Short mmCIF file of C-alpha atoms and ligand atoms in Angstrom, two decimals:
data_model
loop_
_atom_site.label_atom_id
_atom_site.label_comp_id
_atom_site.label_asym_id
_atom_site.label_seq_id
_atom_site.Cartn_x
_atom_site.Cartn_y
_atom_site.Cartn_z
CA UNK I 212 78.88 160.91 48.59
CA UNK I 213 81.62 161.14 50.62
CA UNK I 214 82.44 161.01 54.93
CA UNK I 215 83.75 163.91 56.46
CA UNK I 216 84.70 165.41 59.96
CA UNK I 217 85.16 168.67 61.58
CA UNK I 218 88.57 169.73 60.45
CA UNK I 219 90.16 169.90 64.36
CA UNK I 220 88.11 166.51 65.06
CA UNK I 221 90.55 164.07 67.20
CA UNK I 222 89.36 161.05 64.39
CA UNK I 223 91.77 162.37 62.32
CA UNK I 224 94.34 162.47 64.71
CA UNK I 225 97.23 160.42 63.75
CA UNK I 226 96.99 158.31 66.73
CA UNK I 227 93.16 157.28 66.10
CA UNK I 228 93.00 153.87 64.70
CA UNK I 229 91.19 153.09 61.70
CA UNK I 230 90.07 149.80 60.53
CA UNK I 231 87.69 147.05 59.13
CA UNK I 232 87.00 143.93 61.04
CA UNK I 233 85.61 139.92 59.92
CA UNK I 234 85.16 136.78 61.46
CA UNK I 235 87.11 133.44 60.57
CA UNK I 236 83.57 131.73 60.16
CA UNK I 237 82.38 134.23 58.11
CA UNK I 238 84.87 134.42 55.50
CA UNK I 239 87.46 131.51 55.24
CA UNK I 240 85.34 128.33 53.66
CA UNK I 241 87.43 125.59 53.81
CA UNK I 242 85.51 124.17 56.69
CA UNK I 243 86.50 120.61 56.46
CA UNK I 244 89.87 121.16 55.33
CA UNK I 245 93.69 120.64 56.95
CA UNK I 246 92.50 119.77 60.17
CA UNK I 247 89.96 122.18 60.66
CA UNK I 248 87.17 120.23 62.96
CA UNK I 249 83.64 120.92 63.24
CA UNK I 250 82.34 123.91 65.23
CA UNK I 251 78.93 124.76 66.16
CA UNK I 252 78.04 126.69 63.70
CA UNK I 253 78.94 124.08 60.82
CA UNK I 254 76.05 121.92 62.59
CA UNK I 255 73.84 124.62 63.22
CA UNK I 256 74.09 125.28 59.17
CA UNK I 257 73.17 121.86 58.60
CA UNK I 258 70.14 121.58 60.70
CA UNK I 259 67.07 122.15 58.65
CA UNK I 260 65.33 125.20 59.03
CA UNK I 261 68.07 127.59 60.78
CA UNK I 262 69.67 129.28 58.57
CA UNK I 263 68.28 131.04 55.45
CA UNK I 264 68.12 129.43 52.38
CA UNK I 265 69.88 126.90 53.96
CA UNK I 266 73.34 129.00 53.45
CA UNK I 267 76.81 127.26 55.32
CA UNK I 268 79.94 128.47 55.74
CA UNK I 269 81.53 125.92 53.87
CA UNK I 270 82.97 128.24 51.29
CA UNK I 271 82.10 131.52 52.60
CA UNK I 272 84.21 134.44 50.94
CA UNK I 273 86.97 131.80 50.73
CA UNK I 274 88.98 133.87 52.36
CA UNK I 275 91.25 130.99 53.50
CA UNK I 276 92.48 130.58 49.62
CA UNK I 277 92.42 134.54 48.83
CA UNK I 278 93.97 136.14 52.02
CA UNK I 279 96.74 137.46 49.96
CA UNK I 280 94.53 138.99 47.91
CA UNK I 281 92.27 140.01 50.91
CA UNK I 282 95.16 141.70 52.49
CA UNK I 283 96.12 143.65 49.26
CA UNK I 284 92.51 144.73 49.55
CA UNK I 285 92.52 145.88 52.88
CA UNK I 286 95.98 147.47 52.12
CA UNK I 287 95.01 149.52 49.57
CA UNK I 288 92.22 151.12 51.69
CA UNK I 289 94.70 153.01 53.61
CA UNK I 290 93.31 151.61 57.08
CA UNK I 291 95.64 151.20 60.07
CA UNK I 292 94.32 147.85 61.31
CA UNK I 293 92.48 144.69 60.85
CA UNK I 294 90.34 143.24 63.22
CA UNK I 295 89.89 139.38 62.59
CA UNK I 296 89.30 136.53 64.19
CA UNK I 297 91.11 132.87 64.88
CA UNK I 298 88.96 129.56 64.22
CA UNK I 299 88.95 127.48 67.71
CA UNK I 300 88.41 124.49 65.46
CA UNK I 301 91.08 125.50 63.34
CA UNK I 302 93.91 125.42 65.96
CA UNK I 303 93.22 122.61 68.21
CA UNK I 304 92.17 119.32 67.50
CA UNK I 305 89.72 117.30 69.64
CA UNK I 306 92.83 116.13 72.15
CA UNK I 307 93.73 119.91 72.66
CA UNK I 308 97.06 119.74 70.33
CA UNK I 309 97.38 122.06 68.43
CA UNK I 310 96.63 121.98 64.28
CA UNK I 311 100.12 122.59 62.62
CA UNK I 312 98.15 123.52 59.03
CA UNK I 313 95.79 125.89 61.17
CA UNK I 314 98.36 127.32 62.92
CA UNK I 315 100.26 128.12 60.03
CA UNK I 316 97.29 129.61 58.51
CA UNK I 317 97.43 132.19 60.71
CA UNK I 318 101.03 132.78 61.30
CA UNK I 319 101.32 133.54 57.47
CA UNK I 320 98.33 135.97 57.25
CA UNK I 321 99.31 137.79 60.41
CA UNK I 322 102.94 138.06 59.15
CA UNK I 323 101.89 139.58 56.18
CA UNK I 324 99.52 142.10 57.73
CA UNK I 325 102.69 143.08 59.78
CA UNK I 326 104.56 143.33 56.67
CA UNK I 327 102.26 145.80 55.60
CA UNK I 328 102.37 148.12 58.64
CA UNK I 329 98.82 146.93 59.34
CA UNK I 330 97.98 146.62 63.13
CA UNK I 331 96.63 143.34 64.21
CA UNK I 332 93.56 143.03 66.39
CA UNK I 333 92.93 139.35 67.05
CA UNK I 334 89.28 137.99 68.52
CA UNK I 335 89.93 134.32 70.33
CA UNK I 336 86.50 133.59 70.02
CA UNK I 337 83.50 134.81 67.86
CA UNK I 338 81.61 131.78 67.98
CA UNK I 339 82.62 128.92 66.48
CA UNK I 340 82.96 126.82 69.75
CA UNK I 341 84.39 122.78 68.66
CA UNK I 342 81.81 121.03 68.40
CA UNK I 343 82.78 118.46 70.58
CA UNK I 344 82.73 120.84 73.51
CA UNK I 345 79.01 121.41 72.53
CA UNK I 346 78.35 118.37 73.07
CA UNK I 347 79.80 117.90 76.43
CA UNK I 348 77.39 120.92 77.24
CA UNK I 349 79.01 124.27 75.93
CA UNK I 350 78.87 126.85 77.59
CA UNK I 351 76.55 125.56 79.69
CA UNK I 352 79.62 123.17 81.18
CA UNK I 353 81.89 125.52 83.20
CA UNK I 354 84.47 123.13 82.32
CA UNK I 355 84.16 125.13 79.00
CA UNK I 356 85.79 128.06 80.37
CA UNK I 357 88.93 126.17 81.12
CA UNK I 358 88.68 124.57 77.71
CA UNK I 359 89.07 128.08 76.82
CA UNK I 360 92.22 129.30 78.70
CA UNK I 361 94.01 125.82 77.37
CA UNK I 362 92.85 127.46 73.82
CA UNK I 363 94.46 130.74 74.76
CA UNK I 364 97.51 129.47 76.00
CA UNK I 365 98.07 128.16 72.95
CA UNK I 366 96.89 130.97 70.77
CA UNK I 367 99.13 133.17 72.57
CA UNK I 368 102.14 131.12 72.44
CA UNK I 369 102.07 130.42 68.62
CA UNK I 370 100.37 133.30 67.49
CA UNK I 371 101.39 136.12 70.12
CA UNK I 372 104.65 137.72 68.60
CA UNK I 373 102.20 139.67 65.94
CA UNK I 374 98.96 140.46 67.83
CA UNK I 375 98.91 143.72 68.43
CA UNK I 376 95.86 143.49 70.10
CA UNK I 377 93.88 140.40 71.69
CA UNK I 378 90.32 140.14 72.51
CA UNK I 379 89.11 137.27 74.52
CA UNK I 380 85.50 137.49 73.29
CA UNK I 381 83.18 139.04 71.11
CA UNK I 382 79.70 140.03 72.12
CA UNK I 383 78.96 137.01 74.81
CA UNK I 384 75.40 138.98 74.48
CA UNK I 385 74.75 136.75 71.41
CA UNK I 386 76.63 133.81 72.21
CA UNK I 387 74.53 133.40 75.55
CA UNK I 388 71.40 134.90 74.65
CA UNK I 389 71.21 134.03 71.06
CA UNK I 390 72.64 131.13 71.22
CA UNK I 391 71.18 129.35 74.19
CA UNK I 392 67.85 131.89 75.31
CA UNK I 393 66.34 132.59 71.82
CA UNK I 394 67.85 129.76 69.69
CA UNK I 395 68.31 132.26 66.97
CA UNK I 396 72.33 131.27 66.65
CA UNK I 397 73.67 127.94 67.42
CA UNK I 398 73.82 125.95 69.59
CA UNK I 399 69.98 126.64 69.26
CA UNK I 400 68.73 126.01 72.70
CA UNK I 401 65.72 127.98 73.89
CA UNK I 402 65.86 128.50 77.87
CA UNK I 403 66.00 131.80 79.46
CA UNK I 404 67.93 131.05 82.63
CA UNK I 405 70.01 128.68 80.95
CA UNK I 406 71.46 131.65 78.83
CA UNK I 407 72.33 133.54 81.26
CA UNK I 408 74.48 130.66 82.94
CA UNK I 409 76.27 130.16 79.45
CA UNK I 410 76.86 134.04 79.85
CA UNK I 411 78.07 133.65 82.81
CA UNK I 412 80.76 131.01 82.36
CA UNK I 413 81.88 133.32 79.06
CA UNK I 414 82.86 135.62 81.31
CA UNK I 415 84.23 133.46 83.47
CA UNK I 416 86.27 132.10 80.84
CA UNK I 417 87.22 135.75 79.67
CA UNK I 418 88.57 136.36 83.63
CA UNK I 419 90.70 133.07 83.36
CA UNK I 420 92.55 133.53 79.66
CA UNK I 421 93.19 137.92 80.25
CA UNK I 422 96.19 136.54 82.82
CA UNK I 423 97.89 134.18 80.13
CA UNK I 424 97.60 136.82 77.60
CA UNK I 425 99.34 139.42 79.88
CA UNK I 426 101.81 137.06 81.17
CA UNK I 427 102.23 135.51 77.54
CA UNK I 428 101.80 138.60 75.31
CA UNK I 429 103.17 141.78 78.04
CA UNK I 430 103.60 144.16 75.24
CA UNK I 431 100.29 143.55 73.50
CA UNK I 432 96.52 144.89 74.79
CA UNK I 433 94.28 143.02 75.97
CA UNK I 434 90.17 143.14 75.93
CA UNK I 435 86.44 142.28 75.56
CA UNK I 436 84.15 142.87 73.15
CA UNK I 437 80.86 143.89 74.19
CA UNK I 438 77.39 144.58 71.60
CA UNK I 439 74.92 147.09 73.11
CA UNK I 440 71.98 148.49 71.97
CA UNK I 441 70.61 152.18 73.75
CA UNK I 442 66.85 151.32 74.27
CA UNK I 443 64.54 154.39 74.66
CA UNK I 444 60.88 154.13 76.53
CA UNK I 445 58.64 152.92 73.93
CA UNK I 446 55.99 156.08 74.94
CA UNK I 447 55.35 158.34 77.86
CA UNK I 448 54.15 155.50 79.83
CA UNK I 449 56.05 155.10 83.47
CA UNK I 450 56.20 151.57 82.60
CA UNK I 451 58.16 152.66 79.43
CA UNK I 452 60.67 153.96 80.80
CA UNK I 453 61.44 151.33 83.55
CA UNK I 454 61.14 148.74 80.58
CA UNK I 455 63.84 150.69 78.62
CA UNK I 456 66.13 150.49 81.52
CA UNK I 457 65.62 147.24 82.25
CA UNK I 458 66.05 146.36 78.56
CA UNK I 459 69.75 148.10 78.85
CA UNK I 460 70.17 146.03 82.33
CA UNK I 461 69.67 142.73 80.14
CA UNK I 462 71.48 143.68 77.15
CA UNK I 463 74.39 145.78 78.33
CA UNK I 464 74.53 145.70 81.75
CA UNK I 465 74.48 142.01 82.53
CA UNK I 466 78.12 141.86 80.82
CA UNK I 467 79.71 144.96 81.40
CA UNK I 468 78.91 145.55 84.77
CA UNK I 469 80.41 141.96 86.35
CA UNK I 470 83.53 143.06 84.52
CA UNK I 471 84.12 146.73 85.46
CA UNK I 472 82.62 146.07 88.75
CA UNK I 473 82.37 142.54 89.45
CA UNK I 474 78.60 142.31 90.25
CA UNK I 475 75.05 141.67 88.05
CA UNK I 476 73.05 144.31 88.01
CA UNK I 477 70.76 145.16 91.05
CA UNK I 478 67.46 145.66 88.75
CA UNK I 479 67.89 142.57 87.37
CA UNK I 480 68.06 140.57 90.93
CA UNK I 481 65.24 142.59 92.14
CA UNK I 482 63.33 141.94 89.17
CA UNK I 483 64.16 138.35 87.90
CA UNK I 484 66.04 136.81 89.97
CA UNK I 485 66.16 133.47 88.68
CA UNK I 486 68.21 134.99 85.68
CA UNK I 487 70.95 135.75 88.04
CA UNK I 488 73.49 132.96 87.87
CA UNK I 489 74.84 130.46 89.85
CA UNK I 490 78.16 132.18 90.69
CA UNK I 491 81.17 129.91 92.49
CA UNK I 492 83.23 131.77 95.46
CA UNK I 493 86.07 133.73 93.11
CA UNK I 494 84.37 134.18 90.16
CA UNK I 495 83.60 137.54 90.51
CA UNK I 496 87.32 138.51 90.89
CA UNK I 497 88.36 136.26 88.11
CA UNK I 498 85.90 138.68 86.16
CA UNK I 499 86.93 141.69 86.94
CA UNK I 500 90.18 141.36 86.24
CA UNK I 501 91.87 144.76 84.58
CA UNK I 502 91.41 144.84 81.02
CA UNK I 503 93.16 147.58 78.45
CA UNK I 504 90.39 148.14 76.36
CA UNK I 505 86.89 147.82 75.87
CA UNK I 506 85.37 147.17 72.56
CA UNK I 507 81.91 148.28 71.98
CA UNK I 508 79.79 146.88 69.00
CA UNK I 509 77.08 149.30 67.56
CA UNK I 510 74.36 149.09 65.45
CA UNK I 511 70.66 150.36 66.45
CA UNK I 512 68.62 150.93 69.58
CA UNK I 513 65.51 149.46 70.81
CA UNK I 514 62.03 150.78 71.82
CA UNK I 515 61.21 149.34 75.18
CA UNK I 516 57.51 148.78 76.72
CA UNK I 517 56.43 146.83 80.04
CA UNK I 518 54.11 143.89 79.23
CA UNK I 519 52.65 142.84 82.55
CA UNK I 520 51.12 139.87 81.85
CA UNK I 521 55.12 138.28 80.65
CA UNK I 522 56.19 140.29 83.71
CA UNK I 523 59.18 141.70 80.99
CA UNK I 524 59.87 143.85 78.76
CA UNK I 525 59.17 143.65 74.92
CA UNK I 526 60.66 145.32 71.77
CA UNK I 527 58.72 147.90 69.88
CA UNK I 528 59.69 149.49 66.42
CA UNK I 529 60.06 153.18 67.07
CA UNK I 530 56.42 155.20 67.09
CA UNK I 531 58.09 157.79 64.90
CA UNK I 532 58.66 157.88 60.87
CA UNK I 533 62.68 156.25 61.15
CA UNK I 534 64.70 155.37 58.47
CA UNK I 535 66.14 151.24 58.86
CA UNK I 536 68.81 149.16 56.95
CA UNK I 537 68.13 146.07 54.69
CA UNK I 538 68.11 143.84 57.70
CA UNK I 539 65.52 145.83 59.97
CA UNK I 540 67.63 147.77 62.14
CA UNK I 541 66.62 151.40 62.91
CA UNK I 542 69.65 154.34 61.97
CA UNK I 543 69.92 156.44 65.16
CA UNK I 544 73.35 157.87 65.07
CA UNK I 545 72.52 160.05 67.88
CA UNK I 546 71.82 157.08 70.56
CA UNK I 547 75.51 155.87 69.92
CA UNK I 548 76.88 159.48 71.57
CA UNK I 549 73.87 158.98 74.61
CA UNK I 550 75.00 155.35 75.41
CA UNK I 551 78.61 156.50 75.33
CA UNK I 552 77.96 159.28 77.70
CA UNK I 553 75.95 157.20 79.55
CA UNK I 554 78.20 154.49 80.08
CA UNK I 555 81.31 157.38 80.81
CA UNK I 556 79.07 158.63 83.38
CA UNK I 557 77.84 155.08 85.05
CA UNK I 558 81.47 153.55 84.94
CA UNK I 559 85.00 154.09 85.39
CA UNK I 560 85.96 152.83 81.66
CA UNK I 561 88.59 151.96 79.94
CA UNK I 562 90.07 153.25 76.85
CA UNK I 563 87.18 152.38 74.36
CA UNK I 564 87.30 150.93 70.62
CA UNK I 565 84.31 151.10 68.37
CA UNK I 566 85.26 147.65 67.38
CA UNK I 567 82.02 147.58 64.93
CA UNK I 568 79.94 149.76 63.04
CA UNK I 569 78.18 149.45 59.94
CA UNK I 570 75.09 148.91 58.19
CA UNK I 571 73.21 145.64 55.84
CA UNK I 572 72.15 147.64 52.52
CA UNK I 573 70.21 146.59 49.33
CA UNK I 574 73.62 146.17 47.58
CA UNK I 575 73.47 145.83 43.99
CA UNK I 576 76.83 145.41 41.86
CA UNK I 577 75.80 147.06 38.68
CA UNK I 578 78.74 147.45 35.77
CA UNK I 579 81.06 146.93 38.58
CA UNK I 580 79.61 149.96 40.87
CA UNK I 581 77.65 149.38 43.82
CA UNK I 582 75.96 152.97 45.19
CA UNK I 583 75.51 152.27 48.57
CA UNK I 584 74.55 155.55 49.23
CA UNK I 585 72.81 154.16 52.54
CA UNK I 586 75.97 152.92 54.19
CA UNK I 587 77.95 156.23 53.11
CA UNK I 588 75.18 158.10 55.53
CA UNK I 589 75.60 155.61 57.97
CA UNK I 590 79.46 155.63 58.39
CA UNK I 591 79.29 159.62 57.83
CA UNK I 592 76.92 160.24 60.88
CA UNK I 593 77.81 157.62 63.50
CA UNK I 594 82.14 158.72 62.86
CA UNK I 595 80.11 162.54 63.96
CA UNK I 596 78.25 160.60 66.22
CA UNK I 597 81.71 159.29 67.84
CA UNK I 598 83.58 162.47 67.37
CA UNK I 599 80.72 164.07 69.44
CA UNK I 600 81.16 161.41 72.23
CA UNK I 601 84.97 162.17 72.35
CA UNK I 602 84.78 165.97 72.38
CA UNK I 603 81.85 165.39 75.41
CA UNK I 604 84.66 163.93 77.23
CA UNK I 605 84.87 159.73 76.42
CA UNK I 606 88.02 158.28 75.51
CA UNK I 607 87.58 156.48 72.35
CA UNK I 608 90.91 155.54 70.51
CA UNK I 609 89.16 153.99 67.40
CA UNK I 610 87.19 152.82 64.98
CA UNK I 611 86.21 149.22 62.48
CA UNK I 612 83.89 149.31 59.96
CA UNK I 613 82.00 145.81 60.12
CA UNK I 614 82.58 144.94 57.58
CA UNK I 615 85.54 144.32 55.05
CA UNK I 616 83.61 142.54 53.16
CA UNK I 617 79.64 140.76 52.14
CA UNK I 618 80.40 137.45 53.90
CA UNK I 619 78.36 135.19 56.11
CA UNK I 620 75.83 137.00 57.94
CA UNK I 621 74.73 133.97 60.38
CA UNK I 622 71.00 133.15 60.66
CA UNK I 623 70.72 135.77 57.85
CA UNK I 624 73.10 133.70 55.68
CA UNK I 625 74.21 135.61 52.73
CA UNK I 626 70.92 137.73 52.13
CA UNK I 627 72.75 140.80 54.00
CA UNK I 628 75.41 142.66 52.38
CA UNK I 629 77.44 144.67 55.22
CA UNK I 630 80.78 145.01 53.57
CA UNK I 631 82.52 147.66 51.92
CA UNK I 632 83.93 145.34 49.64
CA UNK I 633 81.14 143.90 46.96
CA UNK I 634 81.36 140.04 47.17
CA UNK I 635 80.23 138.02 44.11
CA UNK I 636 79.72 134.80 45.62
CA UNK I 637 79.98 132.79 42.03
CA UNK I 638 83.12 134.18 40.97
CA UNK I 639 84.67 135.81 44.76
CA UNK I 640 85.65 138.63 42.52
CA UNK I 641 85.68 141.66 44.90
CA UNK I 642 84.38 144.80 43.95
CA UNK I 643 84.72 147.87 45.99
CA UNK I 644 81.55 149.72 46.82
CA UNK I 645 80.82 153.42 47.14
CA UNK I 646 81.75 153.18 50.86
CA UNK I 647 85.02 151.43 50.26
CA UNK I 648 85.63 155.02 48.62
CA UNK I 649 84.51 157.11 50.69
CA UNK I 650 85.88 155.47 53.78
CA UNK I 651 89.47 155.13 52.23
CA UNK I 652 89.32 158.65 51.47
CA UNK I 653 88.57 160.00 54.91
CA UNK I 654 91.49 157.80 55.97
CA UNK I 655 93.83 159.31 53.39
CA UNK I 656 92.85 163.06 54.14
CA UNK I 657 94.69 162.60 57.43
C1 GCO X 77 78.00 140.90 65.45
C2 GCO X 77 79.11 140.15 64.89
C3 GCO X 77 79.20 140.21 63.41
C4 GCO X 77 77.94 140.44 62.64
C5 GCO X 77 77.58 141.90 62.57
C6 GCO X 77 76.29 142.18 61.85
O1 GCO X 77 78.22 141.98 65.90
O2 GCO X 77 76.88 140.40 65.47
O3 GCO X 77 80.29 140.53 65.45
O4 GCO X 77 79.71 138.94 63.19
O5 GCO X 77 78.07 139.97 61.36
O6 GCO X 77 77.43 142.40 63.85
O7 GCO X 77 75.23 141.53 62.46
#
């Protein structure tokens, strides 16, 4: 089992960044402790019924005790960066000052990971909004997105001297439409139109903090991080294929395409309308402002088919014999290098990050060996997959394995395993999988 590359492929290219990437909420436990406040995820835990098993994040991987030990991990897989992410509720308290303890927190574990030679790639928000500005109306409050930029100020001024590399948000696709359209991730609100306000005033709020990180942080990049899905007609139906491309207008299109060219998609006002928001004079500019990088999340694709009665589109598992991971989600390696090209060819983009890729397998830690053959395929043929997108022409510049580690796999709690690292949730003893291997040798071959 092992990953490999065409000898001459720019991956292995010294100046190709390889890493592995987590989020604060799903790792570092110690939710109630030196300072940290509530988020809304803590109360969407507690709320019967939406999470599995009733799973919290109160301990997590308990990353916020073992983070010495997590960065020796990550050290000794010979990657070139972490990706990670800083707890809103774990730097500011309900006035706005800042948390000393939580601030320290991360000043020691990003000190260290300099220490090591390891770059730094730092996500301001992957959603654990305070929940005190839920309350007030989240992202449903524009007043949110100034909120945010106070947040960033003070990220940036703390924390700034060893980011390498900031990103404002990751995937406002699920914080908007999970979180406020399908109720699937907290907050847990159900309203169509709604979510797409919320999205709005994420990117709103993405537009306001990029200037304070430039001005703050000049020598250090600055991004978004966007999920997207390719979607492919369900059949040979017309219908098909117009719901497959309004399925990418919804998914991809509706965030990238207010930032790279400060306007919602066309299809989508001709179509819905009502989903287009309410949009204050400026806001588009504040949007679009120039960003370093763009981080692209990806997993799957979709199989899209026009229902007329709902007047949308809906989601089909593919018609053909496809092989899917533990949590559902079709493998199509090949969809990655069409969305790529796609995008390349729709946009003028930016330098581009795969800032996640990975796959939820049936992990099972058996005398201290997990076999995850699955995820070795997986990692093997989306890095050709991505290697094929370069040589076609799009800059990519690198690559994070979601994720380091099992951890806290939201509504999923901790039923899916997507790390390379084994976590037994008893002890925390980590185990590296097959994957781990196979990954940390590609990276050494270099
Ligand atoms: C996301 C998040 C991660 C998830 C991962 C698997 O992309 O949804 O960034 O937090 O755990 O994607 O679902």
């Amino acid at each position: 089992m092992s990953i490999s590359l065409p000898s001459n492929s720019p991956l292995l290219k010294t100046s190709f960044t390889f890493g592995v990437a987590t989020a604060a909420f799903q790792i570092e436990g110690a939710n109630q402790l030196d300072g940290r406040i509530e988020s809304i995820w803590d109360r969407f835990c507690a709320t019967p019924g939406k999470v599995l098993n009733g799973d919290d994040g109160t301990i997590a991987c308990d990353h916020y005790h073992k983070w010495q030990e997590d960065i020796d991990l990550i050290k000794s897989l010979g990657v070139d960066a972490y990706r990670l992410s800083i707890a809103w509720p774990r730097l500011m308290d309900e006035e706005g000052n800042a948390n000393p303890k939580g601030i320290a927190f991360y000043r020691n574990l990003l000190e260290r990971l300099k220490a090591n030679e390891i770059k730094t790639f730092v996500t301001l928000y992957h959603w654990d909004l305070p929940q005190h500005l839920e309350e007030k109306g989240g992202w449903l409050n524009r007043e949110t997105a100034y909120k945010f930029k106070e947040y960033t100020q003070l990220a940036a001024e703390e924390l700034g001297q060893w980011v390498d590399v900031w990103t404002t948000f990751n995937e406002p696709w699920c914080t908007s439409i999970l979180g406020y359209g399908e109720g699937i991730h907290a907050p847990g609100l159900k309203d169509d139109v709604k979510a797409r306000q919320a999205g709005h005033h994420v990117l709103l709020a993405h537009g306001l903090a990029m200037p304070i990180l430039k001005r703050i942080c000049p020598n250090a990049q600055a991004g978004i991080v966007l999920n997207m899905s390719k979607a492919f007609p369900a059949d040979s139906e017309a219908s098909s294929k117009m719901a497959s491309l309004y399925a990418e207008a919804l998914d991809n299109h509706f965030f990238i395409e207010p930032l790279l060219k400060g306007q919602y998609p066309d299809i989508i006002k001709a179509l819905s309308p009502e989903l287009i928001p309410q949009i204050k004079e400026g806001d588009m500019a504040i949007i679009k402002q120039p960003i370093d990088y763009l981080g692209l999340n990806y997993y799957t694709c979709n199989h899209a088919k026009w229902h007329s009665e709902l007047k949308r589109q809906t989601i089909l598992k593919s018609a053909t014999e496809v092989e899917y991971t533990h949590i559902g989600w079709e493998i199509n390696p090949e969809s990655l290098t069409q969305l790529l090209l796609e995008l390349h060819q729709q946009y003028t983009l930016p330098p581009i990050y795969i800032t996640e890729n990975g796959a939820a397998c049936d992990d099972k830690l058996i005398e201290g060996e997990v076999h995850d053959e699955q995820r070795v395929r997986y990692l093997n043929t989306h890095l050709n997959a991505i290697h094929n997108a370069i040589t076609a022409g799009v800059d990519i510049q690198g690559y994070f394995a979601w994720s380091l580690m099992d951890n806290f796999e939201w509504a999923e709690g901790y039923s899916k395993r997507f790390g390379l690292v084994y976590v037994d949730y008893e002890t925390q003893k980590r185990s590296l999988k097959a994957s781990a291997k196979a990954y940390s040798n590609l990276l050494l071959s270099r």
